[in-house]
Short mmCIF file of C-alpha atoms in Angstrom, two decimals:
data_model
loop_
_atom_site.label_atom_id
_atom_site.label_comp_id
_atom_site.label_asym_id
_atom_site.label_seq_id
_atom_site.Cartn_x
_atom_site.Cartn_y
_atom_site.Cartn_z
CA MET A 188 10.42 -17.66 74.75
CA THR A 189 13.51 -16.03 73.46
CA THR A 190 16.47 -18.39 73.60
CA GLY A 191 19.20 -16.24 72.10
CA TRP A 192 19.60 -18.50 69.12
CA PRO A 193 18.80 -17.71 65.46
CA ASP A 194 15.11 -17.97 64.58
CA GLY A 195 14.32 -17.97 68.27
CA ASN A 196 14.73 -21.74 68.75
CA LYS A 197 17.14 -24.63 68.32
CA ALA A 198 14.86 -26.37 65.83
CA GLY A 199 15.16 -23.51 63.43
CA LEU A 200 18.91 -23.75 63.65
CA THR A 201 19.04 -27.49 62.95
CA ALA A 202 16.45 -27.30 60.17
CA ARG A 203 18.46 -24.77 58.11
CA ARG A 204 21.49 -25.49 55.95
CA PRO A 205 24.64 -24.77 57.87
CA ASP A 206 26.36 -21.46 57.14
CA PRO A 207 29.71 -21.56 55.43
CA VAL A 208 32.59 -22.01 57.87
CA LEU A 209 33.87 -18.61 58.90
CA PRO A 210 37.61 -17.93 58.93
CA ARG A 211 39.23 -18.61 62.30
CA ARG A 212 40.33 -14.98 62.54
CA THR A 213 36.74 -13.76 62.24
CA VAL A 214 35.57 -16.15 64.91
CA VAL A 215 38.26 -15.09 67.30
CA ALA A 216 37.45 -11.43 66.70
CA GLY A 217 33.79 -12.09 67.46
CA LEU A 218 34.67 -13.87 70.68
CA GLY A 219 36.59 -10.85 71.84
CA VAL A 220 33.42 -9.23 73.17
CA LEU A 221 32.47 -12.36 75.12
CA LEU A 222 35.73 -13.75 76.49
CA PRO A 223 38.19 -12.23 78.89
CA GLY A 224 41.63 -11.39 77.60
CA SER A 225 43.27 -14.48 79.09
CA ALA A 226 40.80 -16.80 77.41
CA LEU A 227 41.13 -14.95 74.13
CA ALA A 228 44.88 -15.39 74.24
CA ARG A 229 44.41 -19.16 74.42
CA VAL A 230 42.38 -19.23 71.21
CA ALA A 231 44.40 -16.54 69.33
CA PRO A 232 46.13 -17.81 66.21
CA GLN A 233 49.79 -18.66 66.52
CA VAL A 234 51.60 -16.56 63.91
CA PRO A 235 54.93 -18.02 62.70
CA ALA A 236 58.08 -16.04 63.53
CA HIS A 237 58.89 -15.39 59.87
CA VAL A 238 55.50 -13.70 59.45
CA HIS A 239 56.29 -11.39 62.38
CA ALA A 240 59.64 -10.53 60.79
CA ALA A 241 58.05 -9.80 57.40
CA ALA A 242 55.43 -7.57 59.02
CA ALA A 243 58.10 -5.68 60.99
CA ALA A 244 60.13 -5.12 57.81
CA HIS A 245 57.05 -3.84 55.99
CA HIS A 246 56.27 -1.46 58.87
CA ALA A 247 59.86 -0.16 58.93
CA ALA A 248 59.75 0.50 55.18
CA ALA A 249 56.41 2.28 55.42
CA HIS A 250 57.40 4.27 58.55
CA PRO A 251 61.16 4.88 58.46
CA LEU A 252 62.81 6.10 61.67
CA HIS A 253 64.33 9.56 61.73
CA ALA A 254 67.08 10.95 63.92
CA PRO A 255 65.76 13.35 66.57
CA ALA A 256 65.92 17.01 65.61
CA ILE A 257 68.90 18.94 66.98
CA VAL A 258 67.45 21.83 68.94
CA GLY A 259 70.71 23.22 70.29
CA ARG A 260 74.45 22.72 70.60
CA ALA A 261 76.83 22.39 73.52
CA ALA A 262 78.52 25.58 74.61
CA PRO A 263 82.14 25.81 73.43
CA PRO A 264 84.76 25.23 76.12
CA LYS A 265 85.98 28.27 77.99
CA PRO A 266 89.37 29.47 76.74
CA LEU A 267 92.31 28.56 78.93
CA VAL A 268 94.62 31.40 79.91
CA MET A 269 98.11 30.32 80.95
CA LEU A 270 99.75 32.71 83.42
CA ASP A 271 103.51 32.56 83.82
CA PRO A 272 104.96 34.25 86.93
CA GLY A 273 108.53 35.06 85.93
CA HIS A 274 111.59 33.54 87.61
CA GLY A 275 111.28 31.48 90.82
CA GLY A 276 113.30 29.20 93.04
CA LYS A 277 117.02 29.84 92.80
CA ASP A 278 116.33 32.51 90.17
CA PRO A 279 115.16 35.61 92.09
CA GLY A 280 114.84 37.81 89.03
CA ALA A 281 115.44 41.51 89.59
CA ILE A 282 116.04 42.70 93.14
CA GLY A 283 114.42 46.00 94.07
CA ILE A 284 116.01 48.96 95.80
CA SER A 285 114.50 47.88 99.12
CA GLY A 286 115.36 44.22 98.53
CA THR A 287 112.08 43.02 96.98
CA TYR A 288 112.47 39.98 94.74
CA GLU A 289 110.87 40.08 91.30
CA LYS A 290 109.89 36.41 91.59
CA HIS A 291 107.66 37.19 94.59
CA VAL A 292 106.03 40.19 92.95
CA ALA A 293 105.38 38.22 89.77
CA GLU A 294 103.79 35.32 91.64
CA ALA A 295 101.60 37.61 93.77
CA ALA A 296 100.39 39.56 90.73
CA ALA A 297 99.70 36.40 88.71
CA SER A 298 97.75 34.88 91.61
CA GLU A 299 95.58 37.99 91.81
CA LEU A 300 94.98 37.91 88.06
CA GLN A 301 94.07 34.23 88.31
CA ARG A 302 91.57 35.03 91.06
CA GLN A 303 89.87 37.76 89.04
CA LEU A 304 89.76 35.73 85.83
CA GLU A 305 88.22 32.72 87.55
CA ALA A 306 85.74 34.93 89.41
CA SER A 307 84.49 36.23 86.07
CA GLY A 308 83.38 32.72 85.12
CA ARG A 309 84.53 33.28 81.54
CA TYR A 310 87.88 31.51 81.58
CA ARG A 311 89.85 28.53 82.73
CA VAL A 312 93.21 29.50 84.20
CA ALA A 313 96.46 27.61 84.76
CA MET A 314 99.81 28.73 86.17
CA THR A 315 103.26 27.61 85.14
CA ARG A 316 104.16 27.73 88.83
CA VAL A 317 102.13 28.23 91.98
CA ASP A 318 105.04 28.25 94.40
CA ASP A 319 108.66 29.35 94.60
CA ARG A 320 110.35 26.97 92.16
CA PHE A 321 112.66 27.23 89.19
CA ILE A 322 111.27 26.32 85.76
CA PRO A 323 113.37 26.57 82.57
CA LEU A 324 112.09 29.00 79.96
CA GLU A 325 111.25 26.37 77.38
CA GLY A 326 109.63 24.29 80.12
CA ARG A 327 107.14 27.11 80.63
CA VAL A 328 106.20 26.99 76.96
CA ASP A 329 105.86 23.20 77.19
CA ILE A 330 103.45 23.59 80.11
CA ALA A 331 101.29 25.92 78.04
CA HIS A 332 101.21 23.39 75.21
CA SER A 333 100.33 20.53 77.55
CA HIS A 334 97.32 22.52 78.76
CA LYS A 335 96.34 23.48 75.18
CA ALA A 336 96.32 27.11 76.26
CA SER A 337 94.54 29.74 74.20
CA LEU A 338 96.73 32.57 75.50
CA PHE A 339 100.08 32.79 77.31
CA ILE A 340 100.94 35.75 79.56
CA SER A 341 104.34 35.96 81.24
CA MET A 342 104.45 38.47 84.12
CA HIS A 343 107.58 40.36 85.20
CA ALA A 344 108.99 43.41 86.95
CA ASP A 345 112.59 43.71 85.78
CA ALA A 346 115.36 46.19 86.51
CA LEU A 347 117.29 48.67 84.40
CA THR A 348 120.57 50.42 84.94
CA ASN A 349 118.72 53.74 84.65
CA ARG A 350 116.75 53.92 87.90
CA ALA A 351 114.76 56.90 86.68
CA VAL A 352 112.89 54.78 84.13
CA ARG A 353 109.49 53.62 85.36
CA GLY A 354 106.21 52.41 83.91
CA ALA A 355 104.60 49.29 82.50
CA SER A 356 105.20 47.85 79.04
CA VAL A 357 104.21 44.83 76.94
CA TYR A 358 106.46 42.69 74.72
CA THR A 359 105.85 40.36 71.80
CA LEU A 360 108.18 38.06 69.90
CA SER A 361 110.47 39.23 67.13
CA SER A 362 113.83 38.06 65.86
CA LYS A 363 115.11 41.62 66.27
CA ALA A 364 114.57 43.94 69.21
CA SER A 365 112.53 47.09 68.75
CA ASP A 366 115.10 49.16 70.67
CA ARG A 367 118.29 48.90 72.69
CA GLN A 368 116.57 48.84 76.08
CA THR A 369 114.31 45.99 74.98
CA ALA A 370 117.28 44.06 73.62
CA MET A 371 118.92 44.33 77.05
CA LEU A 372 115.76 43.10 78.75
CA ALA A 373 115.53 40.13 76.40
CA ARG A 374 119.15 39.20 77.10
CA THR A 375 118.48 39.38 80.83
CA GLU A 376 115.34 37.27 80.61
CA ASN A 377 116.89 34.71 78.27
CA SER A 378 119.85 34.28 80.62
CA ALA A 379 117.56 33.06 83.42
CA ASP A 380 118.22 29.46 82.37
CA ARG A 381 121.77 29.76 83.68
CA TYR A 382 120.29 28.89 87.09
CA GLY A 383 119.30 25.50 85.71
CA GLY A 384 122.85 24.28 85.23
CA PRO A 385 124.79 23.38 82.11
CA HIS A 386 122.10 21.05 80.73
CA VAL A 387 119.46 23.79 80.75
CA HIS A 388 120.11 26.84 78.63
CA ALA A 389 118.45 29.19 76.18
CA ASP A 390 118.99 28.48 72.51
CA SER A 391 121.76 30.14 70.55
CA PRO A 392 120.83 33.34 68.66
CA GLU A 393 120.81 31.39 65.39
CA VAL A 394 118.39 28.76 66.68
CA GLN A 395 116.27 31.46 68.32
CA GLU A 396 115.87 33.17 64.96
CA ILE A 397 114.83 29.89 63.34
CA LEU A 398 112.26 29.24 66.08
CA ALA A 399 110.90 32.76 65.73
CA SER A 400 110.38 32.15 62.02
CA LEU A 401 108.21 29.11 62.81
CA VAL A 402 105.62 31.17 64.67
CA THR A 403 102.51 31.33 62.52
CA GLU A 404 101.15 34.59 61.21
CA GLU A 405 97.90 33.97 63.07
CA THR A 406 99.82 33.59 66.34
CA ARG A 407 101.77 36.80 65.69
CA HIS A 408 98.55 38.64 64.93
CA GLY A 409 96.97 37.34 68.13
CA ALA A 410 99.96 38.39 70.24
CA ALA A 411 99.99 41.87 68.72
CA HIS A 412 96.26 42.19 69.34
CA MET A 413 96.67 41.14 72.98
CA ALA A 414 99.56 43.56 73.50
CA SER A 415 97.48 46.40 72.09
CA SER A 416 94.58 45.47 74.38
CA ILE A 417 96.82 45.52 77.46
CA VAL A 418 98.26 48.92 76.58
CA SER A 419 94.76 50.34 76.06
CA SER A 420 93.58 48.97 79.40
CA PHE A 421 96.68 50.12 81.30
CA ARG A 422 96.76 53.64 79.90
CA PRO A 423 94.05 55.32 82.01
CA ARG A 424 95.09 53.77 85.33
CA ILE A 425 98.72 52.57 85.23
CA GLY A 426 101.81 54.51 84.19
CA LEU A 427 103.37 53.34 80.92
CA LEU A 428 106.71 53.69 79.20
CA GLN A 429 106.82 56.23 76.40
CA HIS A 430 106.58 53.46 73.80
CA PRO A 431 104.88 50.70 75.81
CA SER A 432 104.37 48.11 73.05
CA ARG A 433 107.75 46.56 72.16
CA HIS A 434 109.23 43.36 70.78
CA ALA A 435 112.35 41.21 70.98
CA SER A 436 113.54 37.59 70.85
CA PHE A 437 112.22 36.37 74.21
CA VAL A 438 112.60 32.59 74.54
CA VAL A 439 109.49 32.31 76.72
CA LEU A 440 107.32 33.76 73.94
CA LYS A 441 108.32 31.25 71.26
CA SER A 442 105.22 29.15 70.97
CA ALA A 443 104.38 28.55 67.33
CA ASP A 444 100.63 28.35 67.93
CA ILE A 445 99.78 30.11 71.23
CA PRO A 446 99.63 33.93 71.17
CA SER A 447 102.09 34.99 73.85
CA VAL A 448 102.99 38.28 75.52
CA LEU A 449 105.37 39.34 78.28
CA VAL A 450 104.08 42.06 80.62
CA GLU A 451 106.52 44.25 82.54
CA MET A 452 104.34 45.66 85.33
CA GLY A 453 107.04 48.15 86.26
CA PHE A 454 110.73 48.21 87.13
CA MET A 455 112.15 47.07 90.45
CA SER A 456 115.05 49.45 89.82
CA ASN A 457 112.69 52.42 90.29
CA HIS A 458 111.72 53.03 93.89
CA MET A 459 108.19 54.25 93.01
CA ASP A 460 107.44 51.23 90.81
CA GLU A 461 108.84 48.88 93.43
CA ALA A 462 106.79 50.50 96.20
CA ALA A 463 103.62 50.28 94.12
CA LEU A 464 104.14 46.62 93.18
CA ARG A 465 104.63 45.72 96.84
CA GLN A 466 101.06 46.88 97.51
CA ALA A 467 98.21 44.39 97.06
CA ALA A 468 95.86 47.24 96.12
CA HIS A 469 98.07 48.22 93.18
CA ARG A 470 98.37 44.61 92.02
CA MET A 471 94.57 44.39 92.08
CA VAL A 472 94.41 47.40 89.74
CA VAL A 473 96.97 45.81 87.41
CA ALA A 474 95.03 42.54 87.38
CA GLY A 475 91.74 44.35 86.77
CA ALA A 476 93.17 46.15 83.77
CA MET A 477 94.50 42.87 82.40
CA VAL A 478 91.12 41.17 82.81
CA GLN A 479 89.61 43.98 80.75
CA ALA A 480 92.30 43.48 78.11
CA ILE A 481 91.72 39.73 78.01
CA ASP A 482 87.98 40.28 77.64
CA ARG A 483 88.60 42.58 74.70
CA TYR A 484 90.97 40.08 73.13
CA PHE A 485 88.51 37.17 73.25
CA ALA A 486 85.60 39.37 72.19
CA THR A 487 87.18 39.64 68.74
CA ASP A 488 85.65 36.99 66.46
CA SER A 489 88.94 35.86 64.98
CA MET A 490 90.42 35.45 68.44
CA VAL A 491 87.48 33.36 69.64
CA THR A 492 87.86 31.12 66.58
CA HIS A 493 91.55 30.66 67.35
CA ALA A 494 90.86 29.94 71.00
CA THR A 495 88.09 27.40 70.59
CA GLY A 496 88.78 25.96 67.14
#
């Protein structure tokens, strides 16, 4: 009868010389096929902690960990466009022939531009003012800096002594005015701080010239590029001055590192410009042209680098 023992019987086992003692590890491994896991755990050898540590160190050396591969990168932040509706509060700006205040036209146009820019999904937008309040000129620049703006656009509709003059124009910063009419506009705009009282005022001409000299060449290039884009977008749909791209020492444009432009959407002193700017449909056209100009500006590689770097 088969007993399951070597040689088929117990006598054979006791009659033979005993086999050499097998290592405990071998015995445990052999029992693995006969014992359940819980029982095997009770007879498993207890390995000292320092042996575990040495084995782990050896495994780490043989199989070093690697950082996961980078398969993509986060999208750069959308550029922030700072819109600056001119005047406000106790400063009405120019007053049109029919009594329209420039401050109201500027705010309405800037709000429409903000709506269209945000609807595009390509930009973040902030306003220096969203209601009828007075803000000093340099305070507007400070707001743009606090938001880390990529572009600053100040929106206006001034008045001239010559009521026959009409059309839009765009202005950039320079220590000297491009022409007499622009010099007069700059003086008018820079005098807006008189509404803030004696403690709020535009800088003296000497200090203005020093500040203008601090504006970086990259910022000047960006402002000139933006002005050119606006003129190109306005030309087929909005009337322009004969020489629509101009420059002067506007305090509100004196950011050293944010490309800044001042847009005159028309003149409140001209009855046709005033009538057009009172119409929401016309302001929508102005805003649409400016969105196109802003798109063109940021589509330029160097401008994108400036905006997001």
